[in-house]
Amino acid sequence: MAKKIVVIGAGAAGMMAAITAGKTSEVILLEKNDRVGKKLFITGKGRCNVTNAGDAEAFFDSVVTNSKFMYSSFYTFDNNMVMDLLEKAACPLKIERGGRVFPVSDHSSDVIGAFKTLINRNKNIHLITNARVVEIILTEYGVSGVVVKENGNKRNREISADAVIIATGGMSYPLTGSTGDGYAWAEKCGHTIKSLSPSLVPFNIKDQCCRDMMGLSLKNVDLHINCGKKKIFDEQGEMLFTHFGISGPLVIKASAYIHKYLDKEIEMYIDLKPAMDREMLDARIQKDFKKYVNKDFRNALGDLLPVKLIEPVIQKTGIDPYKKVNSVTKEERQALVDTLKHFELTFIGLRDYDEAIITKGGVNVKEIDPSTMESKIVKGIYFAGEILDLDALTGGFNLQIAWSTGYLAGLSAAESIESVS
């Protein structure tokens, strides 16, 4: 009887696993949505940042959780191989700022189209959409198949398999089908699930001033996040005030580091003028005050701050907004410097999965063989992509995790079943 591999989930990792395994083995690719790559379609704001063109060091530096686990899979199938695969499948690519790689067309549908072409071209791959796996069948010897519920069929269907690759994604963007199904199957197989939370996600902030400044974007500010004496994050970049708190590239990046401190007291503040030390900033303020010497305090900050930021800054200084500039004391001026260098915000939590780019946490990688992606607990079960406890910063690195682990899982599963033929 022909050896068969079942791949659950036709997202980035699942499609890559199926294409790789399908070179030598029969593959059944199961997708519960009506089409493949539904989450890929919305990544990179619909442009799909497929990978990053940086070197291996840049990749490993950008993997926040369990980067060492990625050595085998990345070096087996790296970013250059991803780019080569897509370009040969008629999806030309371009490299943008920070090494981000996008399709020349700026359409994620072209990336999905390339993978569909590769799947359709391979007669060993049988894609079944609208097929939801309800059970993974295990025996004392390992995995033996899956039970599937297909749209339009009243009875469930059992599909035998010599290997099963679970590539069902995480919990982020649940409308795309990422609803965490794979975690339950992993637990049934005896795996541990590391604590799950949304990541690469905006922050909820208690302060009303964020809502008052909604839509204001700040460039070249420093975001500081501490927990007691522990520095969690301290970087410069761009951020945005919203109706719920703060967002933007700087905040999204910071969210990758904050998870282990969520149940503790977090101090968060913005240095609004990081290019100036306190002395330089005070000199700048005195210069502005000289220019607006007869104005009210509230009308003397327009050269220093965006309009929306003036009132929140004044409120934090405690200075009467209608006080004449010529009567502002040295102590009050120092309070203004303090506020500009330490604009404090009260963090109350992360936004939910429907706004998260990825899920942090997942299947414990200590229970997975990094050189094959096979479970150390159940023979014939493989994992790939976001379901694993792996995550990285933005810039194409999370999709590279999916491509690399998907490729290695597909390659290893195919080699494994061939060796016992």
mmCIF file with all atom_site columns, N, CA and C in Angstrom, residues 124-179:
data_model
loop_
_atom_site.group_PDB
_atom_site.id
_atom_site.type_symbol
_atom_site.label_atom_id
_atom_site.label_alt_id
_atom_site.label_comp_id
_atom_site.label_asym_id
_atom_site.label_entity_id
_atom_site.label_seq_id
_atom_site.pdbx_PDB_ins_code
_atom_site.Cartn_x
_atom_site.Cartn_y
_atom_site.Cartn_z
_atom_site.occupancy
_atom_site.B_iso_or_equiv
_atom_site.pdbx_formal_charge
_atom_site.auth_seq_id
_atom_site.auth_comp_id
_atom_site.auth_asym_id
_atom_site.auth_atom_id
_atom_site.pdbx_PDB_model_num
ATOM 1   N N  . ASN A 1 124 ? 1.404   14.410 -6.902 1.00 0.00 ? 124 ASN A N  1
ATOM 2   C CA . ASN A 1 124 ? 1.427   13.678 -5.622 1.00 0.00 ? 124 ASN A CA 1
ATOM 3   C C  . ASN A 1 124 ? 0.631   14.390 -4.524 1.00 0.00 ? 124 ASN A C  1
ATOM 4   N N  . ILE A 1 125 ? 0.309   15.684 -4.751 1.00 0.00 ? 125 ILE A N  1
ATOM 5   C CA . ILE A 1 125 ? -0.374  16.463 -3.708 1.00 0.00 ? 125 ILE A CA 1
ATOM 6   C C  . ILE A 1 125 ? -1.868  16.530 -4.011 1.00 0.00 ? 125 ILE A C  1
ATOM 7   N N  . HIS A 1 126 ? -2.686  16.126 -3.044 1.00 0.00 ? 126 HIS A N  1
ATOM 8   C CA . HIS A 1 126 ? -4.142  16.180 -3.170 1.00 0.00 ? 126 HIS A CA 1
ATOM 9   C C  . HIS A 1 126 ? -4.669  17.189 -2.151 1.00 0.00 ? 126 HIS A C  1
ATOM 10  N N  . LEU A 1 127 ? -5.092  18.343 -2.640 1.00 0.00 ? 127 LEU A N  1
ATOM 11  C CA . LEU A 1 127 ? -5.603  19.401 -1.766 1.00 0.00 ? 127 LEU A CA 1
ATOM 12  C C  . LEU A 1 127 ? -7.093  19.213 -1.537 1.00 0.00 ? 127 LEU A C  1
ATOM 13  N N  . ILE A 1 128 ? -7.498  19.207 -0.276 1.00 0.00 ? 128 ILE A N  1
ATOM 14  C CA . ILE A 1 128 ? -8.923  19.122 0.061  1.00 0.00 ? 128 ILE A CA 1
ATOM 15  C C  . ILE A 1 128 ? -9.262  20.332 0.937  1.00 0.00 ? 128 ILE A C  1
ATOM 16  N N  . THR A 1 129 ? -10.091 21.238 0.427  1.00 0.00 ? 129 THR A N  1
ATOM 17  C CA . THR A 1 129 ? -10.524 22.407 1.192  1.00 0.00 ? 129 THR A CA 1
ATOM 18  C C  . THR A 1 129 ? -11.852 22.104 1.896  1.00 0.00 ? 129 THR A C  1
ATOM 19  N N  . ASN A 1 130 ? -12.269 23.019 2.764  1.00 0.00 ? 130 ASN A N  1
ATOM 20  C CA . ASN A 1 130 ? -13.490 22.826 3.564  1.00 0.00 ? 130 ASN A CA 1
ATOM 21  C C  . ASN A 1 130 ? -13.446 21.500 4.314  1.00 0.00 ? 130 ASN A C  1
ATOM 22  N N  . ALA A 1 131 ? -12.252 21.130 4.748  1.00 0.00 ? 131 ALA A N  1
ATOM 23  C CA . ALA A 1 131 ? -12.058 19.854 5.447  1.00 0.00 ? 131 ALA A CA 1
ATOM 24  C C  . ALA A 1 131 ? -11.462 20.128 6.822  1.00 0.00 ? 131 ALA A C  1
ATOM 25  N N  . ARG A 1 132 ? -12.254 19.909 7.851  1.00 0.00 ? 132 ARG A N  1
ATOM 26  C CA . ARG A 1 132 ? -11.818 20.190 9.223  1.00 0.00 ? 132 ARG A CA 1
ATOM 27  C C  . ARG A 1 132 ? -11.453 18.897 9.932  1.00 0.00 ? 132 ARG A C  1
ATOM 28  N N  . VAL A 1 133 ? -10.222 18.814 10.391 1.00 0.00 ? 133 VAL A N  1
ATOM 29  C CA . VAL A 1 133 ? -9.781  17.633 11.134 1.00 0.00 ? 133 VAL A CA 1
ATOM 30  C C  . VAL A 1 133 ? -10.409 17.658 12.520 1.00 0.00 ? 133 VAL A C  1
ATOM 31  N N  . VAL A 1 134 ? -11.050 16.571 12.904 1.00 0.00 ? 134 VAL A N  1
ATOM 32  C CA . VAL A 1 134 ? -11.695 16.495 14.215 1.00 0.00 ? 134 VAL A CA 1
ATOM 33  C C  . VAL A 1 134 ? -10.936 15.577 15.173 1.00 0.00 ? 134 VAL A C  1
ATOM 34  N N  . GLU A 1 135 ? -10.044 14.755 14.610 1.00 0.00 ? 135 GLU A N  1
ATOM 35  C CA . GLU A 1 135 ? -9.285  13.848 15.478 1.00 0.00 ? 135 GLU A CA 1
ATOM 36  C C  . GLU A 1 135 ? -8.024  13.375 14.764 1.00 0.00 ? 135 GLU A C  1
ATOM 37  N N  . ILE A 1 136 ? -6.977  13.191 15.547 1.00 0.00 ? 136 ILE A N  1
ATOM 38  C CA . ILE A 1 136 ? -5.766  12.529 15.051 1.00 0.00 ? 136 ILE A CA 1
ATOM 39  C C  . ILE A 1 136 ? -5.756  11.133 15.661 1.00 0.00 ? 136 ILE A C  1
ATOM 40  N N  . ILE A 1 137 ? -5.639  10.124 14.816 1.00 0.00 ? 137 ILE A N  1
ATOM 41  C CA . ILE A 1 137 ? -5.721  8.731  15.294 1.00 0.00 ? 137 ILE A CA 1
ATOM 42  C C  . ILE A 1 137 ? -4.323  8.250  15.695 1.00 0.00 ? 137 ILE A C  1
ATOM 43  N N  . LEU A 1 138 ? -4.220  7.829  16.949 1.00 0.00 ? 138 LEU A N  1
ATOM 44  C CA . LEU A 1 138 ? -2.941  7.354  17.476 1.00 0.00 ? 138 LEU A CA 1
ATOM 45  C C  . LEU A 1 138 ? -3.042  5.878  17.840 1.00 0.00 ? 138 LEU A C  1
ATOM 46  N N  . THR A 1 139 ? -1.938  5.157  17.666 1.00 0.00 ? 139 THR A N  1
ATOM 47  C CA . THR A 1 139 ? -1.838  3.778  18.130 1.00 0.00 ? 139 THR A CA 1
ATOM 48  C C  . THR A 1 139 ? -0.621  3.697  19.050 1.00 0.00 ? 139 THR A C  1
ATOM 49  N N  . GLU A 1 140 ? -0.364  2.512  19.570 1.00 0.00 ? 140 GLU A N  1
ATOM 50  C CA . GLU A 1 140 ? 0.815   2.370  20.438 1.00 0.00 ? 140 GLU A CA 1
ATOM 51  C C  . GLU A 1 140 ? 2.114   2.549  19.651 1.00 0.00 ? 140 GLU A C  1
ATOM 52  N N  . TYR A 1 141 ? 2.042   2.475  18.316 1.00 0.00 ? 141 TYR A N  1
ATOM 53  C CA . TYR A 1 141 ? 3.235   2.600  17.479 1.00 0.00 ? 141 TYR A CA 1
ATOM 54  C C  . TYR A 1 141 ? 3.432   4.032  16.946 1.00 0.00 ? 141 TYR A C  1
ATOM 55  N N  . GLY A 1 142 ? 2.437   4.878  17.137 1.00 0.00 ? 142 GLY A N  1
ATOM 56  C CA . GLY A 1 142 ? 2.530   6.248  16.635 1.00 0.00 ? 142 GLY A CA 1
ATOM 57  C C  . GLY A 1 142 ? 1.235   6.673  15.966 1.00 0.00 ? 142 GLY A C  1
ATOM 58  N N  . VAL A 1 143 ? 1.335   7.605  15.039 1.00 0.00 ? 143 VAL A N  1
ATOM 59  C CA . VAL A 1 143 ? 0.148   8.117  14.358 1.00 0.00 ? 143 VAL A CA 1
ATOM 60  C C  . VAL A 1 143 ? -0.265  7.155  13.245 1.00 0.00 ? 143 VAL A C  1
ATOM 61  N N  . SER A 1 144 ? -1.586  7.062  13.008 1.00 0.00 ? 144 SER A N  1
ATOM 62  C CA . SER A 1 144 ? -2.036  6.183  11.923 1.00 0.00 ? 144 SER A CA 1
ATOM 63  C C  . SER A 1 144 ? -3.026  6.872  10.976 1.00 0.00 ? 144 SER A C  1
ATOM 64  N N  . GLY A 1 145 ? -3.420  8.103  11.307 1.00 0.00 ? 145 GLY A N  1
ATOM 65  C CA . GLY A 1 145 ? -4.332  8.796  10.407 1.00 0.00 ? 145 GLY A CA 1
ATOM 66  C C  . GLY A 1 145 ? -5.068  9.939  11.080 1.00 0.00 ? 145 GLY A C  1
ATOM 67  N N  . VAL A 1 146 ? -6.064  10.468 10.370 1.00 0.00 ? 146 VAL A N  1
ATOM 68  C CA . VAL A 1 146 ? -6.881  11.568 10.899 1.00 0.00 ? 146 VAL A CA 1
ATOM 69  C C  . VAL A 1 146 ? -8.346  11.314 10.556 1.00 0.00 ? 146 VAL A C  1
ATOM 70  N N  . VAL A 1 147 ? -9.224  11.930 11.339 1.00 0.00 ? 147 VAL A N  1
ATOM 71  C CA . VAL A 1 147 ? -10.662 11.909 11.042 1.00 0.00 ? 147 VAL A CA 1
ATOM 72  C C  . VAL A 1 147 ? -11.042 13.314 10.594 1.00 0.00 ? 147 VAL A C  1
ATOM 73  N N  . VAL A 1 148 ? -11.744 13.401 9.464  1.00 0.00 ? 148 VAL A N  1
ATOM 74  C CA . VAL A 1 148 ? -12.029 14.693 8.843  1.00 0.00 ? 148 VAL A CA 1
ATOM 75  C C  . VAL A 1 148 ? -13.528 14.891 8.673  1.00 0.00 ? 148 VAL A C  1
ATOM 76  N N  . LYS A 1 149 ? -13.965 16.111 8.959  1.00 0.00 ? 149 LYS A N  1
ATOM 77  C CA . LYS A 1 149 ? -15.352 16.517 8.686  1.00 0.00 ? 149 LYS A CA 1
ATOM 78  C C  . LYS A 1 149 ? -15.321 17.418 7.459  1.00 0.00 ? 149 LYS A C  1
ATOM 79  N N  . GLU A 1 150 ? -15.967 16.992 6.383  1.00 0.00 ? 150 GLU A N  1
ATOM 80  C CA . GLU A 1 150 ? -15.988 17.778 5.150  1.00 0.00 ? 150 GLU A CA 1
ATOM 81  C C  . GLU A 1 150 ? -17.354 18.413 4.950  1.00 0.00 ? 150 GLU A C  1
ATOM 82  N N  . ASN A 1 151 ? -17.361 19.645 4.455  1.00 0.00 ? 151 ASN A N  1
ATOM 83  C CA . ASN A 1 151 ? -18.618 20.338 4.173  1.00 0.00 ? 151 ASN A CA 1
ATOM 84  C C  . ASN A 1 151 ? -19.453 19.532 3.193  1.00 0.00 ? 151 ASN A C  1
ATOM 85  N N  . GLY A 1 152 ? -20.723 19.363 3.516  1.00 0.00 ? 152 GLY A N  1
ATOM 86  C CA . GLY A 1 152 ? -21.627 18.640 2.617  1.00 0.00 ? 152 GLY A CA 1
ATOM 87  C C  . GLY A 1 152 ? -21.713 17.156 2.912  1.00 0.00 ? 152 GLY A C  1
ATOM 88  N N  . ASN A 1 153 ? -20.793 16.649 3.719  1.00 0.00 ? 153 ASN A N  1
ATOM 89  C CA . ASN A 1 153 ? -20.823 15.224 4.071  1.00 0.00 ? 153 ASN A CA 1
ATOM 90  C C  . ASN A 1 153 ? -21.319 15.056 5.507  1.00 0.00 ? 153 ASN A C  1
ATOM 91  N N  . LYS A 1 154 ? -22.340 14.241 5.681  1.00 0.00 ? 154 LYS A N  1
ATOM 92  C CA . LYS A 1 154 ? -22.886 14.030 7.023  1.00 0.00 ? 154 LYS A CA 1
ATOM 93  C C  . LYS A 1 154 ? -21.955 13.172 7.881  1.00 0.00 ? 154 LYS A C  1
ATOM 94  N N  . ARG A 1 155 ? -21.295 12.238 7.228  1.00 0.00 ? 155 ARG A N  1
ATOM 95  C CA . ARG A 1 155 ? -20.426 11.320 7.965  1.00 0.00 ? 155 ARG A CA 1
ATOM 96  C C  . ARG A 1 155 ? -18.974 11.783 7.901  1.00 0.00 ? 155 ARG A C  1
ATOM 97  N N  . ASN A 1 156 ? -18.281 11.619 9.015  1.00 0.00 ? 156 ASN A N  1
ATOM 98  C CA . ASN A 1 156 ? -16.860 11.930 9.033  1.00 0.00 ? 156 ASN A CA 1
ATOM 99  C C  . ASN A 1 156 ? -16.086 10.900 8.212  1.00 0.00 ? 156 ASN A C  1
ATOM 100 N N  . ARG A 1 157 ? -14.957 11.340 7.708  1.00 0.00 ? 157 ARG A N  1
ATOM 101 C CA . ARG A 1 157 ? -14.133 10.477 6.864  1.00 0.00 ? 157 ARG A CA 1
ATOM 102 C C  . ARG A 1 157 ? -12.796 10.209 7.552  1.00 0.00 ? 157 ARG A C  1
ATOM 103 N N  . GLU A 1 158 ? -12.386 8.956  7.519  1.00 0.00 ? 158 GLU A N  1
ATOM 104 C CA . GLU A 1 158 ? -11.096 8.604  8.108  1.00 0.00 ? 158 GLU A CA 1
ATOM 105 C C  . GLU A 1 158 ? -10.056 8.490  6.994  1.00 0.00 ? 158 GLU A C  1
ATOM 106 N N  . ILE A 1 159 ? -8.921  9.194  7.184  1.00 0.00 ? 159 ILE A N  1
ATOM 107 C CA . ILE A 1 159 ? -7.834  9.141  6.210  1.00 0.00 ? 159 ILE A CA 1
ATOM 108 C C  . ILE A 1 159 ? -6.617  8.530  6.894  1.00 0.00 ? 159 ILE A C  1
ATOM 109 N N  . SER A 1 160 ? -6.152  7.403  6.360  1.00 0.00 ? 160 SER A N  1
ATOM 110 C CA . SER A 1 160 ? -4.970  6.775  6.952  1.00 0.00 ? 160 SER A CA 1
ATOM 111 C C  . SER A 1 160 ? -3.725  7.566  6.566  1.00 0.00 ? 160 SER A C  1
ATOM 112 N N  . ALA A 1 161 ? -2.706  7.536  7.430  1.00 0.00 ? 161 ALA A N  1
ATOM 113 C CA . ALA A 1 161 ? -1.472  8.270  7.162  1.00 0.00 ? 161 ALA A CA 1
ATOM 114 C C  . ALA A 1 161 ? -0.312  7.611  7.878  1.00 0.00 ? 161 ALA A C  1
ATOM 115 N N  . ASP A 1 162 ? 0.854   7.674  7.240  1.00 0.00 ? 162 ASP A N  1
ATOM 116 C CA . ASP A 1 162 ? 2.077   7.161  7.852  1.00 0.00 ? 162 ASP A CA 1
ATOM 117 C C  . ASP A 1 162 ? 2.806   8.273  8.598  1.00 0.00 ? 162 ASP A C  1
ATOM 118 N N  . ALA A 1 163 ? 2.452   9.523  8.273  1.00 0.00 ? 163 ALA A N  1
ATOM 119 C CA . ALA A 1 163 ? 2.999   10.684 8.987  1.00 0.00 ? 163 ALA A CA 1
ATOM 120 C C  . ALA A 1 163 ? 1.974   11.808 8.892  1.00 0.00 ? 163 ALA A C  1
ATOM 121 N N  . VAL A 1 164 ? 1.902   12.616 9.935  1.00 0.00 ? 164 VAL A N  1
ATOM 122 C CA . VAL A 1 164 ? 0.992   13.764 9.958  1.00 0.00 ? 164 VAL A CA 1
ATOM 123 C C  . VAL A 1 164 ? 1.798   15.003 10.342 1.00 0.00 ? 164 VAL A C  1
ATOM 124 N N  . ILE A 1 165 ? 1.684   16.041 9.523  1.00 0.00 ? 165 ILE A N  1
ATOM 125 C CA . ILE A 1 165 ? 2.345   17.314 9.819  1.00 0.00 ? 165 ILE A CA 1
ATOM 126 C C  . ILE A 1 165 ? 1.283   18.310 10.262 1.00 0.00 ? 165 ILE A C  1
ATOM 127 N N  . ILE A 1 166 ? 1.410   18.791 11.491 1.00 0.00 ? 166 ILE A N  1
ATOM 128 C CA . ILE A 1 166 ? 0.443   19.754 12.027 1.00 0.00 ? 166 ILE A CA 1
ATOM 129 C C  . ILE A 1 166 ? 0.988   21.161 11.805 1.00 0.00 ? 166 ILE A C  1
ATOM 130 N N  . ALA A 1 167 ? 0.303   21.921 10.941 1.00 0.00 ? 167 ALA A N  1
ATOM 131 C CA . ALA A 1 167 ? 0.729   23.282 10.591 1.00 0.00 ? 167 ALA A CA 1
ATOM 132 C C  . ALA A 1 167 ? -0.492  24.197 10.622 1.00 0.00 ? 167 ALA A C  1
ATOM 133 N N  . THR A 1 168 ? -1.159  24.192 11.762 1.00 0.00 ? 168 THR A N  1
ATOM 134 C CA . THR A 1 168 ? -2.457  24.866 11.880 1.00 0.00 ? 168 THR A CA 1
ATOM 135 C C  . THR A 1 168 ? -2.370  26.317 12.345 1.00 0.00 ? 168 THR A C  1
ATOM 136 N N  . GLY A 1 169 ? -1.141  26.821 12.544 1.00 0.00 ? 169 GLY A N  1
ATOM 137 C CA . GLY A 1 169 ? -1.000  28.214 12.949 1.00 0.00 ? 169 GLY A CA 1
ATOM 138 C C  . GLY A 1 169 ? -1.291  28.419 14.420 1.00 0.00 ? 169 GLY A C  1
ATOM 139 N N  . GLY A 1 170 ? -1.431  29.697 14.800 1.00 0.00 ? 170 GLY A N  1
ATOM 140 C CA . GLY A 1 170 ? -1.666  30.042 16.204 1.00 0.00 ? 170 GLY A CA 1
ATOM 141 C C  . GLY A 1 170 ? -3.085  30.503 16.439 1.00 0.00 ? 170 GLY A C  1
ATOM 142 N N  . MET A 1 171 ? -3.207  31.619 17.166 1.00 0.00 ? 171 MET A N  1
ATOM 143 C CA . MET A 1 171 ? -4.522  32.170 17.509 1.00 0.00 ? 171 MET A CA 1
ATOM 144 C C  . MET A 1 171 ? -4.755  33.542 16.872 1.00 0.00 ? 171 MET A C  1
ATOM 145 N N  . SER A 1 172 ? -3.712  34.129 16.274 1.00 0.00 ? 172 SER A N  1
ATOM 146 C CA . SER A 1 172 ? -3.843  35.489 15.759 1.00 0.00 ? 172 SER A CA 1
ATOM 147 C C  . SER A 1 172 ? -4.687  35.523 14.486 1.00 0.00 ? 172 SER A C  1
ATOM 148 N N  . TYR A 1 173 ? -5.436  36.622 14.318 1.00 0.00 ? 173 TYR A N  1
ATOM 149 C CA . TYR A 1 173 ? -6.378  36.785 13.209 1.00 0.00 ? 173 TYR A CA 1
ATOM 150 C C  . TYR A 1 173 ? -7.301  35.574 13.086 1.00 0.00 ? 173 TYR A C  1
ATOM 151 N N  . PRO A 1 174 ? -8.117  35.290 14.120 1.00 0.00 ? 174 PRO A N  1
ATOM 152 C CA . PRO A 1 174 ? -8.970  34.091 14.107 1.00 0.00 ? 174 PRO A CA 1
ATOM 153 C C  . PRO A 1 174 ? -9.932  34.017 12.925 1.00 0.00 ? 174 PRO A C  1
ATOM 154 N N  . LEU A 1 175 ? -10.277 35.153 12.331 1.00 0.00 ? 175 LEU A N  1
ATOM 155 C CA . LEU A 1 175 ? -11.195 35.135 11.188 1.00 0.00 ? 175 LEU A CA 1
ATOM 156 C C  . LEU A 1 175 ? -10.587 34.428 9.980  1.00 0.00 ? 175 LEU A C  1
ATOM 157 N N  . THR A 1 176 ? -9.263  34.260 9.978  1.00 0.00 ? 176 THR A N  1
ATOM 158 C CA . THR A 1 176 ? -8.606  33.551 8.875  1.00 0.00 ? 176 THR A CA 1
ATOM 159 C C  . THR A 1 176 ? -8.551  32.049 9.128  1.00 0.00 ? 176 THR A C  1
ATOM 160 N N  . GLY A 1 177 ? -9.106  31.621 10.264 1.00 0.00 ? 177 GLY A N  1
ATOM 161 C CA . GLY A 1 177 ? -9.115  30.193 10.574 1.00 0.00 ? 177 GLY A CA 1
ATOM 162 C C  . GLY A 1 177 ? -8.106  29.788 11.629 1.00 0.00 ? 177 GLY A C  1
ATOM 163 N N  . SER A 1 178 ? -7.302  30.760 12.101 1.00 0.00 ? 178 SER A N  1
ATOM 164 C CA . SER A 1 178 ? -6.315  30.457 13.149 1.00 0.00 ? 178 SER A CA 1
ATOM 165 C C  . SER A 1 178 ? -7.014  30.468 14.506 1.00 0.00 ? 178 SER A C  1
ATOM 166 N N  . THR A 1 179 ? -7.604  29.347 14.857 1.00 0.00 ? 179 THR A N  1
ATOM 167 C CA . THR A 1 179 ? -8.404  29.290 16.085 1.00 0.00 ? 179 THR A CA 1
ATOM 168 C C  . THR A 1 179 ? -7.814  28.349 17.131 1.00 0.00 ? 179 THR A C  1
#
